[in-house]
Short mmCIF file of C-alpha atoms in Angstrom, two decimals:
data_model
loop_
_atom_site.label_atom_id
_atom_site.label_comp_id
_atom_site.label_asym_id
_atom_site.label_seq_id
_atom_site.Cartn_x
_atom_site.Cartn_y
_atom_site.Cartn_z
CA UNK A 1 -31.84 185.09 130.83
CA UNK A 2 -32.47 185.40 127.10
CA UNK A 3 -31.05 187.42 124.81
CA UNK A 4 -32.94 190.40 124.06
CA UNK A 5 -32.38 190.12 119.75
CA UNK A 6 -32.75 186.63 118.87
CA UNK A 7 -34.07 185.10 122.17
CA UNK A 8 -31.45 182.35 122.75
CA UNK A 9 -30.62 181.63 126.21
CA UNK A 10 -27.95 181.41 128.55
CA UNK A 11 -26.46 177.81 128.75
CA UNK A 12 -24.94 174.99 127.05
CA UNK A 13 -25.62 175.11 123.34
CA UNK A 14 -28.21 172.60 121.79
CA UNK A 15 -25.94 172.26 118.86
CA UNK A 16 -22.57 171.85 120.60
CA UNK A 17 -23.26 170.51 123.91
CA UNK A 18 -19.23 171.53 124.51
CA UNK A 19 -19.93 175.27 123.97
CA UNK A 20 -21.25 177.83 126.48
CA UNK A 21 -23.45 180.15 124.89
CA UNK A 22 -22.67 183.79 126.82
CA UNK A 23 -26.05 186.32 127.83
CA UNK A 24 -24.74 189.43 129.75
CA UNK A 25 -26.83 192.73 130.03
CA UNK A 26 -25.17 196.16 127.94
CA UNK A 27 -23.83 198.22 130.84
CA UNK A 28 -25.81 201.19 129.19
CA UNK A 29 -29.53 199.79 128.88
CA UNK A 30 -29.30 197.19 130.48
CA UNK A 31 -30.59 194.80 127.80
CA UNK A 32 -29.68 191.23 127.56
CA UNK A 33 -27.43 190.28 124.68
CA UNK A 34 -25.94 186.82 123.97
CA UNK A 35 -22.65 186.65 122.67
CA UNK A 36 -23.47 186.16 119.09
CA UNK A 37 -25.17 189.29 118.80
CA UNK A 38 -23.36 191.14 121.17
CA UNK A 39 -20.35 191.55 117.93
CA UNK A 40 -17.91 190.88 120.94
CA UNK A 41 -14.70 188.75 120.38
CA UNK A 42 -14.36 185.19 122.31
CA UNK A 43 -11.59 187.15 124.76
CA UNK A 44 -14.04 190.20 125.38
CA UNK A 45 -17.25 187.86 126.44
CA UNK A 46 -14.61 185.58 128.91
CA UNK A 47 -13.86 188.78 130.39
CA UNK A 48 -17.08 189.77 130.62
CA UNK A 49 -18.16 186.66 132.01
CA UNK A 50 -15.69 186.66 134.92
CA UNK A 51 -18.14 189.69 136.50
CA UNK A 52 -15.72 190.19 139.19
CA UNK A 53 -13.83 193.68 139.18
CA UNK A 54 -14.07 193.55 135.15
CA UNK A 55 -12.72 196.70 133.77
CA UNK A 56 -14.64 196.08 130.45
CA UNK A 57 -17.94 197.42 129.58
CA UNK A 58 -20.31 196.28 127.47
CA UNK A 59 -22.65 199.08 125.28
CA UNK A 60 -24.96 197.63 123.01
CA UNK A 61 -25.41 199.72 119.08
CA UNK A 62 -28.99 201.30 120.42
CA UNK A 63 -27.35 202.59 123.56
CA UNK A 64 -24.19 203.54 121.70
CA UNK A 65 -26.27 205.04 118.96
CA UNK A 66 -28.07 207.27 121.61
CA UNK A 67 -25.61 208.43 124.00
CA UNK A 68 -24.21 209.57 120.49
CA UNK A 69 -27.17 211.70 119.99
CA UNK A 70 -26.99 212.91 123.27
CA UNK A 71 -23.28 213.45 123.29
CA UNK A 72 -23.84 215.40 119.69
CA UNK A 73 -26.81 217.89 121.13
CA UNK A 74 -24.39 218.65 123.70
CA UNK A 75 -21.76 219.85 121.56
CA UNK A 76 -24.38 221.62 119.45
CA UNK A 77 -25.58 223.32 122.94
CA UNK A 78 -21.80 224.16 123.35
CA UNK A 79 -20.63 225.60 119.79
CA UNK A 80 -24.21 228.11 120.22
CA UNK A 81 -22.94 229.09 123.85
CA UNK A 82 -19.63 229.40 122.62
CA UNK A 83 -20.50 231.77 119.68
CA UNK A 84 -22.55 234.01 122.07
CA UNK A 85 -19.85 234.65 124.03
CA UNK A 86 -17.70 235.08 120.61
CA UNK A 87 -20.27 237.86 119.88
CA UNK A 88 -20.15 239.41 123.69
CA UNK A 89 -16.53 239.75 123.42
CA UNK A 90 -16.40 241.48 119.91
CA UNK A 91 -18.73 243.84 121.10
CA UNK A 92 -16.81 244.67 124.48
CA UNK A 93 -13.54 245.56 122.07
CA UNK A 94 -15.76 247.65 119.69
CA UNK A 95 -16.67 249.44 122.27
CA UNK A 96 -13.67 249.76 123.84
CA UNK A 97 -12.06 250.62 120.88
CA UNK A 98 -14.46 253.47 119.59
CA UNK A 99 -13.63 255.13 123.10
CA UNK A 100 -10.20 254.86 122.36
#
């Protein structure tokens, strides 16, 4: 599996045959990301490696970067809902006041 940024691939690495270079897919896309460009610390990508009950997730900046979009037309969606029913409720105690 190669990294879906800069292309290296999983394995040993060519310049330090001791070191393991790390490719693991972003939990939210799905795309591959190798441990240098992944911005992850050298304890997050172990854990990540282990793949067994891992309580870590991995979300790359694009699918970060969207679910933020998503997560911001929601609350957009909300705040208009929220001030229509603002307006239904002032109305209901104008009314109710005026026959009062």
């Amino acid at each position: 599996m190669n990294c879906s940024d800069c292309g290296t691939a999983a394995g040993k690495d060519p310049k330090d045959p001791s070191a393991k270079i790390y490719v693991f897919c972003c939990d939210g896309c799905k795309s591959p990301k190798c441990d240098k460009c992944s911005t992850l610390t050298a304890t997050e990508v172990r854990v990540l490696d282990l793949r067994s009950r891992r309580t870590l997730k991995f979300w790359c900046n694009n699918s970060l970067n969207f679910n933020t979009l998503k997560l911001m037309e929601t609350i957009i969606e909300d705040k208009d809902d929220i001030i229509a029913r603002k307006d239904k409720i002032i109305q209901l105690l104008e009314s109710t006041n005026k026959e009062i």
